């Protein structure tokens, strides 16, 4: 019982406490160790659902070496049966060594007849065996392979150092002598280092340090019969730090004296794997790093969201007036509004139907996109708002949705002249002080993309008056204009002539009264559908000399 006292007095963070023994039944002996909720290291290693990175490797190896170092310095002196199933993991992911220090006691009990090597077969009765032990230590030191439930495990005999295997029968009786045990304590510790090398390989590679072609059961049988077997080795297909590979080979050295001490093993693994603190500490650091990275990521994503919001707002403001978009974003309804004075502009591509019939759909799309992109650049410089495009029809308004007094007529007149094909003054015979005020003449240089030799010709018309504006529809809401002003502006375009700008009497009067620099010529009286006879005018140019008088 002296051994049991040493085991019970062993206290270390990486040792599983030994709770005691029980003989509740004549044919049964129980050894009790503290329960560890996460099971054995073997359960973790060979469970593919667990992702084990270097932090886990370092923490597992550090905990095992700390536990072994304590045992080697304690009265127990050695572990004696280190395997992946005698290495437990508690709820805090701390590795706990178990089944330590009882191998010699088990052998003494067997020698004295206290317990038997026989175990109950699956489905058998207790009476079929004279004694039964439930500890795995007996299986380990008597070289019995694990039962079926641990089919993925390495047979216990393969964790045993070769000098222990080959001299087991020879020294079986001498092991009962405490003096002999003391003399060979360093050898027992060296055997722990050999077993640790096998465990370390399993942790790093989740596999055994033998070729995949090796029959482990056959190898274990040979080992139990005292035959020499192949040594563990790092497989060629495994990537490993050179210092770790050298350490593994030292742990598996044939000569016990050539194997490193547990202190050297611990310092080497901690240095190579850069292990600091427990696995919980590592996980805490990981969580802190994750939190910091998360803050950075949130900041980056917030910036991206803000940029996306700006882009979305910009796009929305292009589809709807800014104030309308803001009201809709805030969930507020946009009531219809009457504007007493505004100017509505329409343009149309001359011969568009014929052009479409001899062009592919993609060519038509490219044509309209290039034309309307040019128009958009022009109206963006003026206080104008593009209401919609329907096919080749292009509709613009000024004075809506932002009222601008009578400035709307000047804006639309400038837009009309800038997009129209006007390169010179109205008449070469008139005074040269009458010029076209154009920053660029869009249609003068524009050519149809798929017909470079052809120029685009349009009609333009506009009219001034009162209009009503409202947002129509729930799905894909549209900002629309209503009233006779819209209809008459459309008629000004449709009854006009190619390459000219036709305006109504109302628009001409506004220009004459407030912006006399715009040059107009009376076209005459025209029959306007639904409106009867109307006097219309051509807008010709803009005379800069008016500003110099």
Coordinates of C-alpha atoms in Angstrom, one line a residue, residues 12-507:
X12 CA -0.1 18.4 -10.0
X13 CA -2.3 20.3 -12.5
X14 CA -1.4 17.7 -15.1
X15 CA -1.9 14.6 -13.0
X16 CA -5.4 13.0 -12.7
X17 CA -6.0 12.4 -9.0
X18 CA -6.0 8.8 -7.8
X19 CA -9.1 8.3 -5.7
X20 CA -8.6 4.8 -4.3
X21 CA -9.4 1.2 -4.7
X22 CA -12.5 -0.9 -3.9
X23 CA -13.2 -4.6 -3.4
X24 CA -17.0 -4.6 -3.4
X25 CA -17.2 -8.1 -4.6
X26 CA -14.9 -11.1 -4.1
X27 CA -14.1 -11.5 -7.8
X28 CA -13.7 -7.8 -8.6
X29 CA -11.1 -5.1 -7.9
X30 CA -11.7 -1.5 -8.9
X31 CA -9.2 1.3 -9.2
X32 CA -10.8 4.8 -9.1
X33 CA -9.5 7.9 -10.9
X34 CA -11.2 11.3 -11.2
X35 CA -13.5 11.6 -14.2
X36 CA -12.4 13.8 -17.1
X37 CA -15.4 14.9 -19.2
X38 CA -13.6 15.3 -22.5
X39 CA -12.4 11.7 -22.5
X40 CA -9.0 10.5 -23.6
X41 CA -6.4 12.2 -25.8
X42 CA -7.0 9.3 -28.1
X43 CA -10.7 10.3 -28.5
X44 CA -9.6 13.8 -29.5
X45 CA -6.8 12.8 -31.8
X46 CA -8.8 10.3 -33.9
X47 CA -12.0 12.3 -34.0
X48 CA -12.0 14.0 -37.4
X49 CA -14.6 16.6 -36.2
X50 CA -11.9 18.2 -34.1
X51 CA -9.5 20.6 -35.8
X52 CA -6.1 20.5 -34.1
X53 CA -3.7 23.3 -34.9
X54 CA -0.3 24.2 -33.6
X55 CA -1.7 25.7 -30.4
X56 CA -3.4 22.5 -29.5
X57 CA -0.2 20.5 -30.4
X58 CA 1.9 22.8 -28.2
X59 CA -0.5 22.8 -25.3
X60 CA -1.1 19.0 -25.3
X61 CA 2.7 18.3 -25.4
X62 CA 3.5 20.9 -22.8
X63 CA 0.9 19.5 -20.4
X64 CA 2.2 15.9 -20.9
X65 CA 5.8 16.9 -20.4
X66 CA 5.0 18.9 -17.2
X67 CA 3.1 15.9 -15.8
X68 CA 5.9 13.5 -16.6
X69 CA 8.5 15.9 -15.2
X70 CA 6.6 16.0 -11.9
X71 CA 6.4 12.2 -11.8
X72 CA 10.1 11.8 -12.6
X73 CA 11.0 14.1 -9.7
X74 CA 8.5 12.7 -7.3
X75 CA 8.6 9.6 -5.0
X76 CA 6.7 7.7 -7.7
X77 CA 9.7 8.2 -10.1
X78 CA 8.1 7.3 -13.4
X79 CA 4.8 6.9 -15.2
X80 CA 5.2 3.3 -16.5
X81 CA 2.3 3.1 -18.9
X82 CA 2.1 6.3 -21.0
X83 CA -0.3 6.0 -23.9
X84 CA -2.9 8.2 -25.6
X85 CA -5.6 6.4 -23.7
X86 CA -3.9 6.9 -20.3
X87 CA -3.8 10.7 -21.1
X88 CA -7.1 12.4 -20.2
X89 CA -8.6 15.8 -21.0
X90 CA -10.7 17.7 -18.5
X91 CA -13.5 20.2 -19.2
X92 CA -10.9 23.1 -19.3
X93 CA -8.9 21.3 -22.0
X94 CA -6.1 20.6 -19.5
X95 CA -4.3 17.3 -20.1
X96 CA -4.2 14.9 -17.1
X97 CA -2.0 11.9 -16.9
X98 CA -3.6 8.8 -15.4
X99 CA -2.8 5.2 -14.6
X100 CA 0.7 6.3 -13.4
X101 CA 2.8 4.5 -10.9
X102 CA 0.8 1.3 -10.4
X103 CA 2.4 -1.1 -12.9
X104 CA 4.8 -2.6 -10.3
X105 CA 1.9 -2.9 -7.8
X106 CA -0.2 -4.7 -10.4
X107 CA 2.7 -7.1 -11.1
X108 CA 3.1 -7.8 -7.4
X109 CA -0.5 -8.5 -7.0
X110 CA -0.4 -10.9 -9.9
X111 CA 2.7 -12.6 -8.5
X112 CA 1.1 -13.0 -5.1
X113 CA -2.1 -14.3 -6.7
X114 CA -4.2 -11.4 -5.5
X115 CA -5.4 -10.8 -9.0
X116 CA -5.4 -12.8 -12.2
X117 CA -4.5 -11.8 -15.8
X118 CA -7.7 -13.4 -17.0
X119 CA -10.5 -11.0 -18.0
X120 CA -14.2 -11.6 -18.8
X121 CA -14.8 -12.1 -22.5
X122 CA -17.5 -10.0 -24.2
X123 CA -20.9 -11.4 -23.1
X124 CA -19.3 -13.7 -20.5
X125 CA -20.1 -14.1 -16.8
X126 CA -17.9 -13.0 -14.0
X127 CA -17.8 -16.6 -12.7
X128 CA -15.9 -17.5 -15.9
X129 CA -12.8 -16.0 -14.4
X130 CA -11.2 -16.3 -11.0
X131 CA -10.4 -12.7 -10.8
X132 CA -11.1 -9.6 -12.9
X133 CA -9.4 -6.3 -13.2
X134 CA -10.9 -3.3 -14.9
X135 CA -7.8 -1.2 -15.2
X136 CA -6.1 -0.8 -18.6
X137 CA -2.7 -1.0 -16.9
X138 CA -2.9 -4.8 -16.8
X139 CA -3.6 -4.9 -20.5
X140 CA -0.6 -2.6 -21.1
X141 CA 2.1 -4.4 -19.2
X142 CA 1.0 -7.9 -20.0
X143 CA 1.0 -6.9 -23.7
X144 CA -2.7 -7.6 -24.5
X145 CA -4.1 -5.7 -27.4
X146 CA -7.0 -3.3 -26.8
X147 CA -10.6 -4.6 -27.1
X148 CA -12.8 -3.9 -30.2
X149 CA -14.1 -0.6 -28.9
X150 CA -10.6 0.9 -29.4
X151 CA -10.0 -0.6 -32.8
X152 CA -8.4 2.7 -34.0
X153 CA -5.9 2.7 -31.2
X154 CA -2.2 1.6 -31.3
X155 CA -1.7 -1.7 -29.5
X156 CA -0.3 -1.0 -26.0
X157 CA 2.8 -3.2 -26.5
X158 CA 4.0 -0.8 -29.2
X159 CA 4.4 2.0 -26.6
X160 CA 6.8 -0.1 -24.6
X161 CA 10.5 0.6 -25.0
X162 CA 12.4 -2.3 -26.7
X163 CA 14.6 -2.9 -23.7
X164 CA 11.6 -3.3 -21.5
X165 CA 9.9 -5.7 -24.0
X166 CA 12.9 -7.9 -24.5
X167 CA 13.8 -8.2 -20.8
X168 CA 10.3 -8.4 -19.4
X169 CA 10.2 -12.2 -18.7
X170 CA 13.8 -12.2 -17.6
X171 CA 13.2 -9.5 -15.0
X172 CA 9.7 -10.3 -14.1
X173 CA 10.6 -11.7 -10.7
X174 CA 13.4 -9.1 -10.0
X175 CA 10.8 -6.3 -10.5
X176 CA 9.3 -7.2 -7.2
X177 CA 12.5 -6.2 -5.5
X178 CA 12.4 -2.6 -4.4
X179 CA 16.2 -2.3 -4.6
X180 CA 16.3 -3.5 -8.2
X181 CA 13.6 -1.0 -9.0
X182 CA 15.6 1.8 -7.5
X183 CA 18.7 0.8 -9.5
X184 CA 16.8 0.8 -12.7
X185 CA 14.7 4.0 -12.1
X186 CA 16.6 5.9 -14.8
X187 CA 15.8 3.1 -17.3
X188 CA 12.1 3.3 -16.4
X189 CA 12.1 7.0 -17.0
X190 CA 13.9 6.5 -20.3
X191 CA 11.1 4.1 -21.2
X192 CA 8.6 6.9 -20.5
X193 CA 10.5 9.1 -23.0
X194 CA 10.2 6.3 -25.6
X195 CA 6.4 6.2 -25.0
X196 CA 6.2 10.0 -25.1
X197 CA 7.8 9.9 -28.6
X198 CA 5.0 7.7 -29.9
X199 CA 2.3 9.9 -28.2
X200 CA 3.9 13.0 -29.6
X201 CA 3.9 11.6 -33.1
X202 CA 0.2 10.7 -32.8
X203 CA -0.6 14.3 -31.6
X204 CA 1.3 15.9 -34.4
X205 CA 0.1 13.7 -37.3
X206 CA -3.1 11.9 -35.9
X207 CA -1.5 8.7 -37.0
X208 CA 1.0 6.0 -35.9
X209 CA 4.7 6.2 -36.4
X210 CA 4.7 3.2 -38.6
X211 CA 4.2 2.7 -42.3
X212 CA 0.6 2.4 -43.5
X213 CA 1.5 -1.0 -44.9
X214 CA 2.5 -2.3 -41.4
X215 CA 0.2 -4.9 -39.8
X216 CA 0.0 -3.5 -36.2
X217 CA -1.6 -6.6 -34.8
X218 CA 1.0 -8.9 -36.3
X219 CA 3.7 -6.6 -35.0
X220 CA 2.3 -6.6 -31.5
X221 CA 2.1 -10.4 -31.6
X222 CA 5.8 -10.6 -32.5
X223 CA 6.6 -8.1 -29.7
X224 CA 4.7 -10.1 -27.1
X225 CA 6.6 -13.2 -28.2
X226 CA 9.9 -11.4 -27.6
X227 CA 10.8 -10.9 -31.2
X228 CA 12.5 -7.8 -32.4
X229 CA 10.2 -5.4 -34.3
X230 CA 10.8 -2.3 -36.5
X231 CA 11.4 1.0 -34.7
X232 CA 9.0 3.9 -35.0
X233 CA 10.1 6.4 -37.6
X234 CA 8.8 9.7 -39.2
X235 CA 7.2 8.8 -42.4
X236 CA 8.6 10.4 -45.6
X237 CA 5.3 12.0 -46.5
X238 CA 5.1 13.9 -43.2
X239 CA 6.2 17.6 -43.0
X240 CA 7.8 18.3 -39.6
X241 CA 10.1 20.9 -38.1
X242 CA 13.7 19.5 -38.3
X243 CA 14.3 20.0 -34.6
X244 CA 11.1 18.1 -33.7
X245 CA 12.1 15.3 -36.1
X246 CA 15.5 15.1 -34.4
X247 CA 13.8 15.0 -31.0
X248 CA 11.4 12.2 -32.0
X249 CA 14.4 10.1 -33.2
X250 CA 16.2 10.8 -30.0
X251 CA 13.2 9.6 -28.0
X252 CA 13.1 6.4 -30.0
X253 CA 16.8 5.7 -29.7
X254 CA 17.7 2.0 -29.1
X255 CA 19.9 2.9 -26.3
X256 CA 18.0 4.1 -23.2
X257 CA 21.0 6.2 -22.1
X258 CA 20.9 8.1 -25.4
X259 CA 17.4 9.3 -24.9
X260 CA 16.8 12.9 -23.7
X261 CA 15.6 13.7 -20.2
X262 CA 12.1 14.8 -19.7
X263 CA 13.3 18.4 -18.9
X264 CA 15.2 18.6 -22.2
X265 CA 12.1 17.2 -24.0
X266 CA 9.9 19.8 -22.3
X267 CA 12.2 22.8 -23.1
X268 CA 12.7 21.6 -26.7
X269 CA 9.0 21.3 -27.4
X270 CA 8.1 24.6 -25.8
X271 CA 10.9 26.3 -27.7
X272 CA 10.0 24.8 -31.1
X273 CA 6.2 25.1 -30.7
X274 CA 6.5 28.4 -28.8
X275 CA 4.0 27.3 -26.2
X276 CA 3.0 29.8 -23.6
X277 CA 0.4 29.2 -20.9
X278 CA -2.3 26.5 -20.8
X279 CA -4.6 25.6 -23.7
X280 CA -7.2 27.7 -22.0
X281 CA -4.7 30.6 -22.0
X282 CA -4.1 30.0 -25.7
X283 CA -7.8 29.9 -26.4
X284 CA -8.2 33.1 -24.4
X285 CA -5.5 34.7 -26.4
X286 CA -7.1 33.4 -29.6
X287 CA -10.4 34.9 -28.5
X288 CA -8.7 38.2 -27.7
X289 CA -7.0 38.2 -31.1
X290 CA -10.3 37.2 -32.6
X291 CA -12.0 40.1 -30.8
X292 CA -9.4 42.5 -32.0
X293 CA -9.6 41.2 -35.5
X294 CA -13.3 41.3 -35.3
X295 CA -13.2 45.0 -34.2
X296 CA -10.9 45.7 -37.2
X297 CA -13.1 43.7 -39.5
X298 CA -16.3 45.4 -38.1
X299 CA -14.6 48.8 -38.7
X300 CA -13.6 47.7 -42.3
X301 CA -17.0 46.3 -43.0
X302 CA -18.7 49.4 -41.5
X303 CA -16.6 51.5 -43.8
X304 CA -17.6 49.3 -46.7
X305 CA -21.2 49.6 -45.7
X306 CA -20.9 53.3 -45.5
X307 CA -19.4 53.4 -49.0
X308 CA -22.1 51.0 -50.2
X309 CA -24.8 53.2 -48.6
X310 CA -23.3 56.3 -50.3
X311 CA -23.3 54.5 -53.6
X312 CA -26.9 53.3 -53.1
X313 CA -28.0 56.8 -52.1
X314 CA -26.2 58.2 -55.2
X315 CA -27.9 55.6 -57.4
X316 CA -31.3 56.3 -55.7
X317 CA -30.9 60.0 -56.2
X318 CA -30.3 59.4 -59.9
X319 CA -33.5 57.4 -60.1
X320 CA -35.6 59.7 -57.9
X321 CA -35.2 63.4 -56.8
X322 CA -33.1 63.7 -53.6
X323 CA -35.9 64.8 -51.3
X324 CA -38.2 62.1 -52.7
X325 CA -35.6 59.5 -52.1
X326 CA -35.0 60.7 -48.5
X327 CA -38.7 60.6 -47.7
X328 CA -39.1 57.1 -49.1
X329 CA -36.0 55.8 -47.2
X330 CA -37.5 57.2 -44.0
X331 CA -40.8 55.5 -44.8
X332 CA -42.7 58.6 -45.2
X333 CA -45.3 59.1 -48.1
X334 CA -44.6 61.7 -50.8
X335 CA -47.8 63.6 -51.6
X336 CA -48.4 65.0 -55.1
X337 CA -47.2 68.6 -55.6
X338 CA -48.3 71.3 -58.0
X339 CA -45.6 73.5 -59.6
X340 CA -46.9 76.8 -61.1
X341 CA -44.0 77.4 -63.5
X342 CA -41.7 74.8 -65.1
X343 CA -40.3 73.9 -68.5
X344 CA -40.6 70.4 -69.9
X345 CA -38.2 69.2 -72.7
X346 CA -38.7 66.3 -75.1
X347 CA -36.3 64.9 -77.7
X348 CA -36.6 62.1 -80.2
X349 CA -34.2 60.3 -82.6
X350 CA -35.3 60.8 -86.2
X351 CA -35.6 57.5 -88.1
X352 CA -35.2 55.4 -85.0
X353 CA -37.7 52.8 -86.2
X354 CA -35.8 52.3 -89.5
X355 CA -32.5 52.3 -87.6
X356 CA -33.7 49.5 -85.3
X357 CA -35.0 47.4 -88.1
X358 CA -31.5 47.2 -89.6
X359 CA -29.5 46.9 -86.3
X360 CA -29.2 44.2 -83.8
X361 CA -30.7 44.7 -80.3
X362 CA -27.2 45.0 -78.7
X363 CA -26.3 47.7 -81.3
X364 CA -29.5 49.6 -80.5
X365 CA -28.8 49.4 -76.8
X366 CA -25.2 50.6 -77.3
X367 CA -26.4 53.5 -79.4
X368 CA -29.0 54.7 -76.9
X369 CA -26.6 54.2 -74.0
X370 CA -23.9 56.4 -75.6
X371 CA -26.4 59.1 -76.7
X372 CA -28.2 59.3 -73.4
X373 CA -24.9 59.2 -71.4
X374 CA -23.8 62.3 -73.4
X375 CA -27.2 64.0 -72.7
X376 CA -26.9 63.2 -69.0
X377 CA -23.5 64.9 -68.8
X378 CA -25.1 68.0 -70.3
X379 CA -28.1 68.2 -68.0
X380 CA -25.9 67.5 -64.9
X381 CA -24.2 70.9 -65.5
X382 CA -27.6 72.6 -65.6
X383 CA -30.5 72.8 -63.1
X384 CA -32.3 70.0 -65.0
X385 CA -33.8 66.7 -63.9
X386 CA -34.2 63.7 -66.3
X387 CA -37.6 62.4 -65.7
X388 CA -37.5 59.3 -67.9
X389 CA -36.4 57.7 -71.2
X390 CA -38.9 55.6 -73.2
X391 CA -37.1 54.0 -76.2
X392 CA -35.6 56.9 -78.1
X393 CA -37.7 59.5 -76.3
X394 CA -35.8 61.6 -73.7
X395 CA -37.7 63.8 -71.2
X396 CA -36.2 66.5 -69.0
X397 CA -37.7 69.1 -66.7
X398 CA -36.4 72.2 -65.0
X399 CA -38.2 73.9 -62.1
X400 CA -39.2 70.5 -60.7
X401 CA -38.6 69.1 -58.1
X402 CA -36.7 72.2 -56.9
X403 CA -38.4 75.4 -57.8
X404 CA -36.1 78.0 -59.4
X405 CA -38.3 81.0 -60.3
X406 CA -38.1 81.6 -64.0
X407 CA -34.6 80.2 -64.4
X408 CA -36.1 76.9 -65.7
X409 CA -36.6 78.4 -69.2
X410 CA -33.0 79.4 -69.5
X411 CA -31.8 76.0 -68.3
X412 CA -33.9 74.1 -70.8
X413 CA -32.9 76.4 -73.6
X414 CA -29.2 75.9 -72.8
X415 CA -29.6 72.2 -72.6
X416 CA -31.5 72.1 -76.0
X417 CA -28.8 74.1 -77.7
X418 CA -25.9 72.1 -76.3
X419 CA -27.3 68.7 -77.4
X420 CA -28.6 69.9 -80.7
X421 CA -26.6 69.8 -83.9
X422 CA -25.7 73.6 -84.1
X423 CA -22.2 74.4 -85.2
X424 CA -22.5 78.0 -86.5
X425 CA -24.7 81.0 -86.2
X426 CA -28.2 80.9 -87.7
X427 CA -27.3 82.6 -90.9
X428 CA -23.9 83.2 -92.3
X429 CA -25.1 86.7 -93.4
X430 CA -26.1 87.9 -90.0
X431 CA -23.7 89.8 -87.7
X432 CA -20.9 87.7 -86.3
X433 CA -21.7 88.8 -82.8
X434 CA -24.5 86.3 -82.9
X435 CA -22.8 83.0 -81.8
X436 CA -23.7 79.7 -80.3
X437 CA -22.8 79.5 -76.6
X438 CA -21.8 75.8 -76.5
X439 CA -19.2 74.2 -74.2
X440 CA -19.3 71.4 -76.7
X441 CA -21.7 70.5 -79.5
X442 CA -22.5 66.9 -78.8
X443 CA -24.2 65.9 -82.0
X444 CA -21.7 67.8 -84.2
X445 CA -19.0 65.2 -83.4
X446 CA -21.2 62.2 -82.5
X447 CA -21.3 59.2 -84.8
X448 CA -23.5 56.1 -84.6
X449 CA -21.2 53.4 -83.0
X450 CA -22.0 50.7 -85.5
X451 CA -22.3 53.0 -88.5
X452 CA -19.4 55.5 -88.2
X453 CA -20.3 57.2 -91.5
X454 CA -23.7 58.2 -90.3
X455 CA -24.7 61.1 -88.0
X456 CA -27.5 61.1 -85.5
X457 CA -30.3 63.5 -86.1
X458 CA -32.9 64.4 -83.4
X459 CA -35.9 66.6 -82.9
X460 CA -36.3 68.8 -79.8
X461 CA -39.3 70.6 -78.4
X462 CA -40.2 72.2 -75.1
X463 CA -43.1 74.1 -73.4
X464 CA -43.5 76.1 -70.2
X465 CA -46.4 76.0 -67.8
X466 CA -47.7 74.4 -64.6
X467 CA -47.2 70.7 -63.9
X468 CA -48.1 68.3 -61.1
X469 CA -45.5 65.8 -59.8
X470 CA -46.0 62.6 -57.9
X471 CA -44.4 59.3 -57.0
X472 CA -46.4 56.5 -58.6
X473 CA -46.4 52.8 -57.7
X474 CA -45.1 50.7 -54.7
X475 CA -42.9 48.3 -56.6
X476 CA -40.3 50.3 -58.6
X477 CA -41.8 53.7 -57.7
X478 CA -41.5 56.3 -60.4
X479 CA -41.4 60.1 -60.2
X480 CA -43.9 61.3 -62.9
X481 CA -45.1 64.6 -64.3
X482 CA -48.8 65.3 -65.2
X483 CA -50.7 68.0 -66.9
X484 CA -51.3 69.8 -70.2
X485 CA -47.7 71.3 -70.1
X486 CA -46.3 67.7 -70.5
X487 CA -48.7 67.0 -73.4
X488 CA -47.9 70.2 -75.2
X489 CA -44.2 69.8 -74.7
X490 CA -44.5 66.4 -76.3
X491 CA -46.4 67.9 -79.2
X492 CA -43.7 70.5 -79.7
X493 CA -41.2 67.7 -80.3
X494 CA -43.4 65.5 -82.4
X495 CA -44.5 68.3 -84.8
X496 CA -41.0 69.7 -85.1
X497 CA -38.4 69.1 -87.9
X498 CA -35.2 67.1 -87.8
X499 CA -32.3 69.0 -86.4
X500 CA -34.4 71.8 -85.0
X501 CA -35.7 73.0 -81.6
X502 CA -39.4 74.0 -81.6
X503 CA -40.8 75.9 -78.7
X504 CA -44.3 77.2 -77.7
X505 CA -45.5 80.8 -77.5
X506 CA -45.4 80.6 -73.7
X507 CA -41.7 79.6 -73.7

